[in-house]
């Protein structure tokens, strides 16, 4: 082995510091309790980095936000590309011992706007009101003068009536009242000024806090004084957390400067005669050697092992027993050529076995928007903005060998509408789960078992009453179990008939939700029905870009009014605009004979039955949405 030792003295002009978050020397950073004597302060590079980072981000610690010392510490922590020697020189020259820390008082103030209601009453005007907090009342007073002294000797009734009308005196009294009920509903606190005192007070008495009006009484200034440790005015520090903060800061900076000096590295590039460069980093020292290939003028490669035992030392070791051989071109008189015929046979091939894929997953999402704007519209109306989110997820299991199909679907449909007068409201809220197991009996005919559940996600209200909810999650909830057959007469059309079906409609929280609104008896929490269910689903492309999807669900109760069939029909028309956007029209119709609605006469009064109860009848429920839709599939 031939070794060559080369010592290189480098000027380091690039600093690279690696820091990690760790607790400081006294466990954690506590402003006001940093009182460890400077002779006992010990930092690791990680804790020194965390300590300086905490001081740099402490509120009111720095007198000037962009102080030179603060920027230097930030560059030390955040690896800024400033020469390391400049940072070290500036930090070492800073007079930490010359900083004096004294006890003082710091005042904080906040200016708030004031709204006066009269000469004495006011409130803090920080809450936006949607109307003026006053009620204006006008009273018209008519006084008639005595006209007997002006009566004529001869009867002139027309002239007498004219004189009486002219001699009437009218006076209008305008009163401006404060709408205390409206202010209380908005959560506004009313204050009154009496004998230079504010009732109720804005600040507690005896707490060192004051409240003073400006000269024009349009604003009020809240002030508070508290003790603090203050740095001297010639220093960059304003409020400091402890008496020994500058000593801790100096030790932390010195620790990081020493650590950064040891971790500093610089790249060297070794280039061959063809200009190809190989990087090598000089660091604080590594014991391992790295292998490099070097080419000579004859393009022969030899191996050199390179190491970095110390920060300013480079070791290169040439690999022993290196032999260089070159190929030469020589003239050959006779070159023997030997040929051989290989034996070739056909190999037996096995047929490719198809790997079955049993599960197929997919998610289809669409987001629709609809906006209507009115301004000075003579026929009336209100601007509105509505949206609709419709997410459908499918997981389907198919086993062709056993002729079994298990289809699981989930759906979330949620829509909102916003108007200027009413704000945000929910106009559509549906959660559906559908699990169906099919076993093929013959072509296009399967044995089928179905589970179907339906509820909603948010609270529902019977607007304009938005204080008492009429529905919420699982209140009501409906699930249906059925067994029967499914027939596919042609592609994209399915007819599922569950001869025997069980339907359960329930309300879990009858204390808050009125179950009678959902067809459940007052003394019960659920309505159970035994009957038959027919589901027809169809998808049809009328035009190349126009698709129509229908889903009709019919249920008949065998035991109670079987002729009154429950209907749930949803139809969607989609007109494709481009790859992402479509125009979607969604129509949803529900009719349930068990869900009754109150009847009102032409005057808006409830219609009563002979027993005094309000008359209720079943009605068709209809929901329609048309808007621009963004669709995407996963």
Coordinates of C-alpha atoms in Angstrom, one line a residue:
X1 CA 0.0 0.0 0.0
X2 CA 1.3 3.5 -1.0
X3 CA -0.2 6.3 1.0
X4 CA 0.1 10.0 0.4
X5 CA -1.0 12.5 3.1
X6 CA -2.0 16.0 1.9
X7 CA -2.8 18.8 4.3
X8 CA -5.0 21.6 2.9
X9 CA -5.7 24.8 4.8
X10 CA -9.1 26.1 3.7
X11 CA -10.9 29.4 4.4
X12 CA -14.5 28.5 5.4
X13 CA -17.0 31.0 4.0
X14 CA -20.1 28.8 4.1
X15 CA -21.9 27.7 7.2
X16 CA -24.2 24.8 7.5
X17 CA -25.8 24.2 10.9
X18 CA -28.0 21.3 11.8
X19 CA -30.3 21.9 14.8
X20 CA -33.0 19.8 16.4
X21 CA -35.7 20.8 18.9
X22 CA -34.8 20.0 22.5
X23 CA -35.4 21.3 26.0
X24 CA -33.2 24.1 27.3
X25 CA -30.7 23.7 30.1
X26 CA -33.3 24.5 32.7
X27 CA -35.9 22.2 31.3
X28 CA -38.0 24.6 29.2
X29 CA -38.3 28.3 28.5
X30 CA -40.1 30.3 31.2
X31 CA -40.0 34.1 30.9
X32 CA -39.4 35.7 34.3
X33 CA -37.8 32.6 35.8
X34 CA -34.5 32.4 33.9
X35 CA -32.3 33.1 37.0
X36 CA -29.6 30.4 36.7
X37 CA -26.2 31.9 37.5
X38 CA -24.0 32.4 34.4
X39 CA -21.2 30.2 35.8
X40 CA -23.6 27.2 36.0
X41 CA -25.2 27.6 32.5
X42 CA -24.6 24.6 30.2
X43 CA -26.1 24.2 26.7
X44 CA -26.0 21.5 24.2
X45 CA -26.1 22.7 20.6
X46 CA -29.8 21.5 20.4
X47 CA -30.8 23.3 23.6
X48 CA -28.9 26.5 22.7
X49 CA -30.7 26.6 19.3
X50 CA -34.1 26.1 21.0
X51 CA -33.3 28.8 23.6
X52 CA -32.3 31.4 21.0
X53 CA -35.3 30.5 18.9
X54 CA -37.7 31.1 21.9
X55 CA -36.1 34.4 22.8
X56 CA -36.3 35.5 19.1
X57 CA -40.0 34.8 19.0
X58 CA -40.9 36.2 22.5
X59 CA -43.3 39.1 22.4
X60 CA -42.1 42.5 23.8
X61 CA -38.5 41.1 24.3
X62 CA -37.0 43.2 21.5
X63 CA -37.2 46.9 21.5
X64 CA -36.8 47.1 17.7
X65 CA -38.3 44.4 15.6
X66 CA -35.4 44.2 13.1
X67 CA -32.6 44.6 15.5
X68 CA -29.1 43.7 14.3
X69 CA -28.5 41.1 17.1
X70 CA -31.9 39.5 16.4
X71 CA -31.2 39.2 12.7
X72 CA -27.8 37.7 13.5
X73 CA -29.4 35.1 15.8
X74 CA -32.0 34.3 13.2
X75 CA -29.3 33.8 10.5
X76 CA -27.5 31.5 12.9
X77 CA -30.6 29.4 13.5
X78 CA -32.2 29.5 10.1
X79 CA -29.1 28.7 8.1
X80 CA -29.0 32.0 6.2
X81 CA -26.3 32.3 3.5
X82 CA -24.3 35.0 5.4
X83 CA -20.5 34.4 5.9
X84 CA -20.0 32.7 9.2
X85 CA -17.0 34.9 10.2
X86 CA -19.3 38.1 10.0
X87 CA -21.9 36.6 12.3
X88 CA -19.3 35.4 14.7
X89 CA -17.5 38.7 14.8
X90 CA -20.7 40.7 15.4
X91 CA -21.9 38.3 18.2
X92 CA -18.5 38.3 19.9
X93 CA -18.3 42.1 19.9
X94 CA -21.8 42.6 21.4
X95 CA -21.5 44.0 25.0
X96 CA -23.7 41.5 26.9
X97 CA -22.3 42.7 30.3
X98 CA -23.2 46.3 29.6
X99 CA -26.9 45.7 29.4
X100 CA -28.7 46.8 32.5
X101 CA -32.0 45.2 33.5
X102 CA -34.3 47.2 35.8
X103 CA -37.8 46.9 37.2
X104 CA -40.4 49.1 35.6
X105 CA -44.1 49.5 34.6
X106 CA -45.4 48.8 31.1
X107 CA -48.7 50.2 29.9
X108 CA -51.0 48.5 27.4
X109 CA -53.9 50.3 25.9
X110 CA -56.7 49.5 23.4
X111 CA -59.0 52.0 21.6
X112 CA -62.6 50.9 21.0
X113 CA -65.3 52.8 19.0
X114 CA -68.4 54.1 20.9
X115 CA -72.0 54.4 19.7
X116 CA -74.1 56.9 21.7
X117 CA -77.8 56.3 21.9
X118 CA -78.6 59.5 23.8
X119 CA -76.8 61.9 26.1
X120 CA -76.1 59.2 28.7
X121 CA -76.5 55.7 27.1
X122 CA -73.9 54.1 24.8
X123 CA -72.4 50.8 23.8
X124 CA -69.1 49.5 22.4
X125 CA -69.6 49.6 18.6
X126 CA -67.6 46.5 17.6
X127 CA -70.5 44.3 16.5
X128 CA -72.0 44.9 13.0
X129 CA -75.7 45.6 13.2
X130 CA -78.1 44.9 10.3
X131 CA -80.3 47.8 11.2
X132 CA -80.4 51.0 13.3
X133 CA -81.1 50.4 17.0
X134 CA -84.0 53.0 17.1
X135 CA -87.8 52.9 16.8
X136 CA -89.3 56.1 15.3
X137 CA -93.0 56.8 16.3
X138 CA -95.0 59.7 15.0
X139 CA -98.3 60.9 16.6
X140 CA -100.6 63.4 14.8
X141 CA -102.7 65.7 17.1
X142 CA -105.6 67.7 15.7
X143 CA -107.1 70.6 17.6
X144 CA -110.3 72.4 16.5
X145 CA -110.9 76.1 17.4
X146 CA -114.1 77.5 18.7
X147 CA -116.0 78.9 15.7
X148 CA -119.2 80.1 17.5
X149 CA -117.9 83.6 17.6
X150 CA -117.4 83.6 13.8
X151 CA -120.9 82.3 13.0
X152 CA -123.0 84.3 10.6
X153 CA -126.5 85.7 11.3
X154 CA -127.8 84.1 8.2
X155 CA -127.4 80.4 7.7
X156 CA -124.5 79.7 5.3
X157 CA -123.7 76.0 5.9
X158 CA -121.1 75.7 3.1
X159 CA -119.1 78.7 4.2
X160 CA -119.4 77.6 7.9
X161 CA -117.9 74.1 7.0
X162 CA -115.0 75.7 5.1
X163 CA -114.2 78.0 8.0
X164 CA -114.3 75.0 10.4
X165 CA -111.8 73.0 8.2
X166 CA -109.4 76.0 8.0
X167 CA -109.4 76.7 11.7
X168 CA -108.3 73.1 12.6
X169 CA -104.8 73.0 14.1
X170 CA -102.6 69.9 13.3
X171 CA -99.4 69.0 15.2
X172 CA -97.1 66.0 14.6
X173 CA -95.0 64.6 17.5
X174 CA -92.0 62.5 16.5
X175 CA -90.5 60.2 19.2
X176 CA -87.2 58.3 18.8
X177 CA -87.1 55.2 21.1
X178 CA -84.2 52.9 21.7
X179 CA -84.8 49.3 20.6
X180 CA -83.4 47.6 23.7
X181 CA -85.0 44.3 22.7
X182 CA -83.1 44.2 19.4
X183 CA -79.8 45.2 21.1
X184 CA -80.3 42.5 23.8
X185 CA -81.0 39.9 21.1
X186 CA -77.7 40.9 19.3
X187 CA -75.8 40.5 22.6
X188 CA -75.0 44.2 23.0
X189 CA -74.3 45.5 26.5
X190 CA -75.7 49.0 27.1
X191 CA -73.7 51.3 29.4
X192 CA -74.8 54.6 31.0
X193 CA -72.7 57.6 32.0
X194 CA -73.7 59.0 35.4
X195 CA -71.7 61.4 37.6
X196 CA -68.5 60.8 35.4
X197 CA -68.9 57.0 36.1
X198 CA -69.8 54.2 33.6
X199 CA -72.6 51.9 34.7
X200 CA -72.0 49.0 34.4
X201 CA -68.3 49.5 34.5
X202 CA -66.1 48.5 31.5
X203 CA -63.1 47.6 33.7
X204 CA -63.1 46.2 37.3
X205 CA -62.4 48.6 40.1
X206 CA -59.0 48.5 41.8
X207 CA -57.4 46.3 39.1
X208 CA -55.1 49.0 37.7
X209 CA -57.2 49.3 34.5
X210 CA -58.7 52.6 33.4
X211 CA -61.2 53.7 30.8
X212 CA -61.0 57.2 29.3
X213 CA -63.1 58.8 26.5
X214 CA -61.3 60.8 23.7
X215 CA -62.0 64.5 23.5
X216 CA -64.9 64.0 20.9
X217 CA -66.3 61.0 22.9
X218 CA -66.3 58.9 19.7
X219 CA -63.9 56.3 21.2
X220 CA -62.8 55.0 24.6
X221 CA -59.3 54.0 25.6
X222 CA -58.8 51.0 27.9
X223 CA -55.4 51.1 29.6
X224 CA -53.7 48.7 31.9
X225 CA -50.3 48.9 33.7
X226 CA -48.3 45.9 34.9
X227 CA -44.7 45.4 36.2
X228 CA -42.0 44.1 34.0
X229 CA -38.2 43.7 33.6
X230 CA -36.9 46.3 31.1
X231 CA -33.6 46.5 29.3
X232 CA -31.6 49.7 29.2
X233 CA -32.6 52.1 26.4
X234 CA -29.2 51.8 24.6
X235 CA -29.6 48.0 24.3
X236 CA -31.8 46.2 21.7
X237 CA -33.9 44.6 24.5
X238 CA -37.2 46.0 25.7
X239 CA -39.0 43.5 28.0
X240 CA -36.8 40.6 29.2
X241 CA -37.9 37.4 30.9
X242 CA -35.2 37.2 33.6
X243 CA -32.3 39.0 35.3
X244 CA -29.7 36.6 33.8
X245 CA -31.2 36.6 30.3
X246 CA -28.2 38.3 28.6
X247 CA -25.8 35.8 30.3
X248 CA -27.8 32.9 29.0
X249 CA -28.0 34.4 25.5
X250 CA -24.2 34.9 25.4
X251 CA -23.5 31.3 26.4
X252 CA -26.1 30.0 24.0
X253 CA -24.5 32.0 21.1
X254 CA -21.0 30.9 22.0
X255 CA -22.1 27.3 22.1
X256 CA -23.7 27.5 18.7
X257 CA -20.8 29.3 17.2
X258 CA -18.4 26.6 18.3
X259 CA -20.8 23.8 17.2
X260 CA -21.3 25.5 13.8
X261 CA -17.5 25.8 13.3
X262 CA -17.1 22.1 13.9
X263 CA -20.0 21.1 11.6
X264 CA -19.0 23.5 8.8
X265 CA -18.2 21.7 5.5
X266 CA -17.0 22.7 2.1
X267 CA -17.0 20.7 -1.2
X268 CA -13.9 19.9 -3.3
X269 CA -14.2 18.9 -6.9
X270 CA -11.6 16.6 -8.5
X271 CA -11.5 16.9 -12.4
X272 CA -9.8 14.5 -14.8
X273 CA -8.3 15.4 -18.1
X274 CA -11.7 15.2 -19.9
X275 CA -13.3 17.8 -17.6
X276 CA -15.4 15.3 -15.6
X277 CA -15.7 16.5 -11.9
X278 CA -16.2 14.3 -8.8
X279 CA -17.3 16.1 -5.6
X280 CA -15.7 15.4 -2.2
X281 CA -16.8 17.1 1.0
X282 CA -14.4 18.3 3.7
X283 CA -16.0 18.1 7.1
X284 CA -15.0 17.8 10.8
X285 CA -13.5 14.4 10.1
X286 CA -14.6 10.9 8.9
X287 CA -12.8 7.6 9.6
X288 CA -14.1 5.7 6.5
X289 CA -12.4 5.9 3.1
X290 CA -14.3 6.4 -0.2
X291 CA -13.3 4.8 -3.5
X292 CA -12.7 6.9 -6.6
X293 CA -11.7 6.0 -10.2
X294 CA -9.1 8.1 -11.9
X295 CA -8.3 8.0 -15.7
X296 CA -4.9 8.7 -17.2
X297 CA -4.0 10.0 -20.6
X298 CA -4.4 6.5 -22.1
X299 CA -7.9 6.4 -20.6
X300 CA -6.8 3.7 -18.2
X301 CA -8.7 3.7 -14.9
X302 CA -7.0 3.2 -11.5
X303 CA -8.5 3.3 -8.0
X304 CA -7.7 5.9 -5.3
X305 CA -9.1 5.7 -1.8
X306 CA -9.8 9.1 -0.3
X307 CA -10.4 10.0 3.4
X308 CA -11.0 13.1 5.6
X309 CA -9.4 12.3 9.0
X310 CA -9.7 15.9 10.2
X311 CA -11.2 19.2 9.1
X312 CA -8.1 20.4 7.2
X313 CA -6.6 17.1 6.2
X314 CA -7.1 15.0 3.1
X315 CA -5.8 11.4 2.7
X316 CA -5.3 9.7 -0.7
X317 CA -4.3 6.0 -0.9
X318 CA -3.4 4.4 -4.3
X319 CA -4.8 0.9 -4.5
X320 CA -2.0 -1.7 -4.5
X321 CA -1.2 -4.2 -7.3
X322 CA -2.7 -2.1 -10.1
X323 CA -1.9 -3.5 -13.5
X324 CA -2.6 -1.7 -16.8
X325 CA -2.8 -3.7 -20.0
X326 CA -3.7 -2.5 -23.5
X327 CA -5.0 -4.4 -26.4
X328 CA -3.0 -4.2 -29.7
X329 CA -4.2 -4.7 -33.3
X330 CA -2.1 -7.5 -35.0
X331 CA -2.3 -9.0 -38.6
X332 CA -3.5 -12.6 -38.6
X333 CA -2.6 -14.9 -41.4
X334 CA -5.1 -17.6 -40.6
X335 CA -8.0 -17.3 -38.2
X336 CA -9.7 -20.7 -37.5
X337 CA -13.5 -20.5 -37.4
X338 CA -15.4 -23.3 -35.7
X339 CA -19.1 -23.6 -36.3
X340 CA -21.6 -25.9 -34.5
X341 CA -25.3 -26.6 -35.1
X342 CA -27.2 -26.3 -31.9
X343 CA -29.9 -28.7 -31.0
X344 CA -33.4 -27.1 -31.0
X345 CA -36.5 -28.5 -29.5
X346 CA -40.0 -27.1 -28.9
X347 CA -40.8 -26.5 -25.2
X348 CA -44.2 -27.3 -23.8
X349 CA -46.2 -24.2 -23.0
X350 CA -48.8 -24.1 -20.3
X351 CA -51.9 -22.0 -21.0
X352 CA -52.0 -18.6 -19.2
X353 CA -54.1 -18.8 -16.1
X354 CA -56.4 -15.8 -15.7
X355 CA -56.0 -14.2 -12.2
X356 CA -59.5 -13.3 -11.1
X357 CA -60.2 -9.8 -9.8
X358 CA -63.1 -10.1 -7.3
X359 CA -63.5 -6.5 -6.1
X360 CA -64.2 -3.4 -8.0
X361 CA -64.2 0.0 -6.3
X362 CA -65.2 3.4 -7.4
X363 CA -66.2 6.8 -6.2
X364 CA -68.2 9.3 -8.2
X365 CA -68.6 12.9 -7.0
X366 CA -70.4 15.9 -8.3
X367 CA -70.6 19.5 -7.0
X368 CA -73.4 21.7 -8.5
X369 CA -73.8 25.5 -8.2
X370 CA -76.8 27.7 -9.0
X371 CA -76.9 31.5 -8.6
X372 CA -79.8 34.0 -9.1
X373 CA -79.2 37.8 -8.7
X374 CA -81.9 40.4 -8.6
X375 CA -81.5 44.2 -8.5
X376 CA -84.4 46.7 -8.6
X377 CA -86.7 43.9 -9.9
X378 CA -90.2 45.3 -10.3
X379 CA -91.9 41.9 -10.0
X380 CA -90.2 41.2 -6.7
X381 CA -88.0 38.3 -5.7
X382 CA -84.7 37.7 -3.8
X383 CA -81.2 36.9 -4.9
X384 CA -80.0 33.5 -4.0
X385 CA -77.0 31.1 -4.2
X386 CA -77.4 27.4 -3.9
X387 CA -75.0 24.4 -4.0
X388 CA -75.4 20.6 -4.1
X389 CA -72.8 18.0 -3.2
X390 CA -73.5 14.4 -4.4
X391 CA -71.0 11.6 -3.6
X392 CA -71.6 8.0 -4.6
X393 CA -69.3 5.1 -3.6
X394 CA -69.5 1.6 -4.9
X395 CA -67.7 -1.7 -3.8
X396 CA -68.7 -4.7 -5.9
X397 CA -67.7 -8.3 -5.4
X398 CA -68.0 -10.7 -8.4
X399 CA -67.2 -14.4 -8.5
X400 CA -67.9 -15.8 -11.9
X401 CA -67.2 -19.4 -10.9
X402 CA -69.8 -19.5 -8.2
X403 CA -72.1 -17.0 -10.1
X404 CA -72.3 -14.7 -7.1
X405 CA -72.5 -10.9 -7.0
X406 CA -72.4 -8.7 -3.9
X407 CA -72.9 -5.0 -4.6
X408 CA -72.5 -2.3 -1.9
X409 CA -73.4 1.3 -2.5
X410 CA -73.2 4.4 -0.3
X411 CA -74.5 7.9 -1.1
X412 CA -74.3 11.4 0.5
X413 CA -76.3 14.1 -1.0
X414 CA -76.2 17.5 0.7
X415 CA -77.4 20.9 -0.6
X416 CA -77.6 24.4 0.8
X417 CA -79.2 27.7 -0.3
X418 CA -78.2 31.2 0.8
X419 CA -80.3 34.3 0.6
X420 CA -79.6 37.8 1.9
X421 CA -82.6 37.8 4.2
X422 CA -82.5 34.2 5.5
X423 CA -78.8 33.3 5.3
X424 CA -77.7 29.7 4.8
X425 CA -80.3 26.9 4.9
X426 CA -80.3 23.2 4.1
X427 CA -82.5 22.3 1.1
X428 CA -81.3 18.7 0.6
X429 CA -79.8 16.1 3.0
X430 CA -79.8 12.4 2.2
X431 CA -77.6 9.5 3.4
X432 CA -78.3 6.1 1.7
X433 CA -76.7 2.7 2.1
X434 CA -77.6 -0.2 -0.2
X435 CA -76.2 -3.8 0.0
X436 CA -77.5 -6.4 -2.4
X437 CA -76.5 -10.1 -2.7
X438 CA -77.3 -11.9 -6.0
X439 CA -77.1 -15.6 -7.0
X440 CA -77.6 -16.4 -10.6
X441 CA -80.6 -18.7 -11.3
X442 CA -80.6 -18.5 -15.0
X443 CA -79.6 -16.0 -17.7
X444 CA -80.8 -12.5 -16.7
X445 CA -82.6 -13.8 -13.6
X446 CA -81.0 -13.8 -10.2
X447 CA -82.1 -14.7 -6.6
X448 CA -81.6 -11.4 -4.7
X449 CA -81.5 -10.3 -1.1
X450 CA -81.5 -6.5 -0.3
X451 CA -80.7 -4.2 2.6
X452 CA -81.5 -0.5 2.2
X453 CA -81.1 2.2 4.8
X454 CA -81.8 5.9 4.6
X455 CA -81.3 8.9 6.9
X456 CA -79.8 12.4 6.9
X457 CA -76.6 14.1 8.3
X458 CA -77.7 17.5 9.7
X459 CA -80.6 19.0 11.5
X460 CA -83.7 19.9 9.5
X461 CA -86.1 22.7 10.1
X462 CA -89.6 23.5 9.0
X463 CA -88.7 27.0 7.8
X464 CA -89.3 29.8 8.6
X465 CA -89.2 28.3 12.1
X466 CA -85.4 27.6 12.5
X467 CA -85.4 27.1 16.3
X468 CA -87.1 23.8 16.6
X469 CA -85.5 20.9 14.6
X470 CA -87.9 18.5 12.9
X471 CA -85.3 15.9 11.9
X472 CA -81.6 15.0 12.5
X473 CA -79.2 12.1 12.1
X474 CA -81.1 8.8 12.6
X475 CA -84.2 10.8 13.5
X476 CA -85.9 9.6 11.4
X477 CA -84.0 6.6 10.0
X478 CA -85.4 3.9 7.7
X479 CA -84.1 0.5 6.8
X480 CA -85.6 -2.2 4.6
X481 CA -84.8 -5.9 4.4
X482 CA -86.1 -8.0 1.5
X483 CA -85.7 -11.2 -0.5
X484 CA -86.8 -11.9 -4.0
X485 CA -85.6 -11.9 -7.6
X486 CA -83.9 -9.5 -9.9
X487 CA -84.4 -9.4 -13.7
X488 CA -82.3 -7.6 -16.3
X489 CA -84.5 -7.4 -19.5
X490 CA -81.8 -5.4 -21.3
X491 CA -78.5 -3.6 -20.6
X492 CA -78.5 -0.9 -17.9
X493 CA -82.0 -1.7 -16.8
X494 CA -82.6 -3.7 -13.5
X495 CA -86.0 -4.8 -12.0
X496 CA -85.7 -6.0 -8.4
X497 CA -88.9 -7.4 -6.8
X498 CA -88.6 -8.4 -3.1
X499 CA -91.7 -10.5 -2.5
X500 CA -91.1 -10.5 1.3
X501 CA -89.8 -7.2 2.7
X502 CA -89.6 -5.8 6.2
X503 CA -89.5 -1.9 6.6
X504 CA -88.7 -0.2 9.9
X505 CA -89.0 3.6 10.4
X506 CA -87.6 4.9 13.7
X507 CA -86.9 8.0 15.7
X508 CA -84.4 7.6 18.5
X509 CA -84.7 11.0 20.2
X510 CA -88.4 11.5 20.7
X511 CA -87.8 14.1 23.3
X512 CA -86.5 16.6 20.7
X513 CA -88.0 15.2 17.4
X514 CA -91.7 14.9 16.9
X515 CA -92.1 11.3 15.7
X516 CA -95.7 11.9 14.5
X517 CA -94.3 14.1 11.7
X518 CA -92.7 11.0 10.2
X519 CA -95.8 8.7 10.4
X520 CA -95.0 7.1 13.8
X521 CA -97.6 6.8 16.6
X522 CA -97.3 9.3 19.5
X523 CA -96.7 6.5 22.0
X524 CA -94.0 4.7 20.0
X525 CA -90.5 5.2 18.6
X526 CA -90.8 3.1 15.4
X527 CA -93.2 2.0 12.7
X528 CA -92.8 -1.6 11.4
X529 CA -94.2 -2.7 8.1
X530 CA -94.3 -6.1 6.3
X531 CA -94.9 -6.0 2.6
X532 CA -93.4 -6.1 -0.9
X533 CA -90.8 -3.8 -2.6
X534 CA -90.2 -3.1 -6.3
X535 CA -87.1 -1.3 -7.4
X536 CA -86.6 -0.3 -11.0
X537 CA -83.3 1.3 -12.1
X538 CA -82.5 2.5 -15.6
X539 CA -79.8 4.5 -17.3
X540 CA -80.3 5.8 -20.9
X541 CA -78.3 8.0 -23.3
X542 CA -80.8 10.0 -25.3
X543 CA -78.1 11.9 -27.2
X544 CA -74.3 11.5 -27.3
X545 CA -73.9 13.9 -24.4
X546 CA -77.3 13.7 -22.7
X547 CA -77.8 11.0 -20.1
X548 CA -81.0 10.2 -18.1
X549 CA -80.9 8.1 -14.9
X550 CA -84.1 6.8 -13.2
X551 CA -84.6 5.1 -9.9
X552 CA -88.1 4.2 -8.7
X553 CA -88.7 2.5 -5.3
X554 CA -92.2 1.2 -4.5
X555 CA -93.3 -0.4 -1.2
X556 CA -96.7 -1.8 -0.3
X557 CA -97.7 -2.8 3.3
X558 CA -99.4 -6.2 3.1
X559 CA -101.0 -5.7 6.6
X560 CA -102.2 -2.1 6.4
X561 CA -103.7 -0.4 3.4
X562 CA -101.8 -2.4 0.7
X563 CA -103.2 -0.2 -2.0
X564 CA -101.5 2.9 -0.6
X565 CA -98.1 2.4 -2.1
X566 CA -95.1 4.4 -0.9
X567 CA -93.2 6.0 -3.8
X568 CA -89.6 7.2 -3.9
X569 CA -88.7 8.3 -7.5
X570 CA -85.5 10.2 -8.4
X571 CA -84.5 11.2 -11.9
X572 CA -81.3 12.9 -13.1
X573 CA -80.6 14.5 -16.5
X574 CA -77.0 15.4 -17.3
X575 CA -75.9 17.4 -20.3
X576 CA -72.1 17.0 -20.8
X577 CA -70.3 20.4 -21.6
X578 CA -66.7 19.2 -21.5
X579 CA -64.5 16.7 -19.7
X580 CA -65.3 18.1 -16.2
X581 CA -68.5 20.2 -16.3
X582 CA -72.1 19.2 -16.9
X583 CA -75.5 20.8 -16.6
X584 CA -77.4 18.6 -14.1
X585 CA -81.2 18.6 -13.4
X586 CA -82.2 16.5 -10.4
X587 CA -85.9 15.7 -9.6
X588 CA -86.8 13.8 -6.5
X589 CA -90.4 12.9 -5.6
X590 CA -91.6 11.1 -2.4
X591 CA -95.1 10.0 -1.4
X592 CA -95.6 8.2 1.9
X593 CA -99.2 7.7 3.1
X594 CA -98.0 7.5 6.7
X595 CA -96.4 11.0 6.6
X596 CA -99.2 13.6 7.1
X597 CA -99.1 17.3 6.7
X598 CA -101.5 19.9 8.4
X599 CA -104.3 21.4 6.2
X600 CA -105.0 25.2 6.2
X601 CA -107.9 27.1 4.8
X602 CA -107.7 30.1 2.5
X603 CA -107.2 32.5 5.4
X604 CA -104.2 30.5 6.6
X605 CA -106.1 29.1 9.6
X606 CA -105.8 25.3 10.5
X607 CA -108.7 23.1 9.5
X608 CA -110.1 21.3 12.6
X609 CA -111.8 17.9 12.8
X610 CA -115.1 17.4 14.8
X611 CA -113.0 16.2 17.8
X612 CA -111.0 19.4 17.8
X613 CA -107.8 18.0 16.4
X614 CA -106.1 19.5 13.3
X615 CA -106.8 17.8 10.0
X616 CA -103.7 16.2 8.3
X617 CA -103.4 14.5 4.9
X618 CA -100.7 12.8 2.9
X619 CA -99.0 15.0 0.3
X620 CA -96.5 14.6 -2.5
X621 CA -93.0 15.7 -1.5
X622 CA -91.0 17.2 -4.4
X623 CA -87.4 18.5 -4.6
X624 CA -85.8 19.9 -7.8
X625 CA -82.3 21.3 -8.4
X626 CA -80.7 22.6 -11.6
X627 CA -77.2 23.9 -11.8
X628 CA -73.6 23.7 -13.2
X629 CA -71.9 20.6 -12.0
X630 CA -68.3 19.7 -11.6
X631 CA -67.9 15.9 -11.7
X632 CA -64.9 13.6 -11.1
X633 CA -64.4 9.9 -10.6
X634 CA -61.9 7.9 -8.6

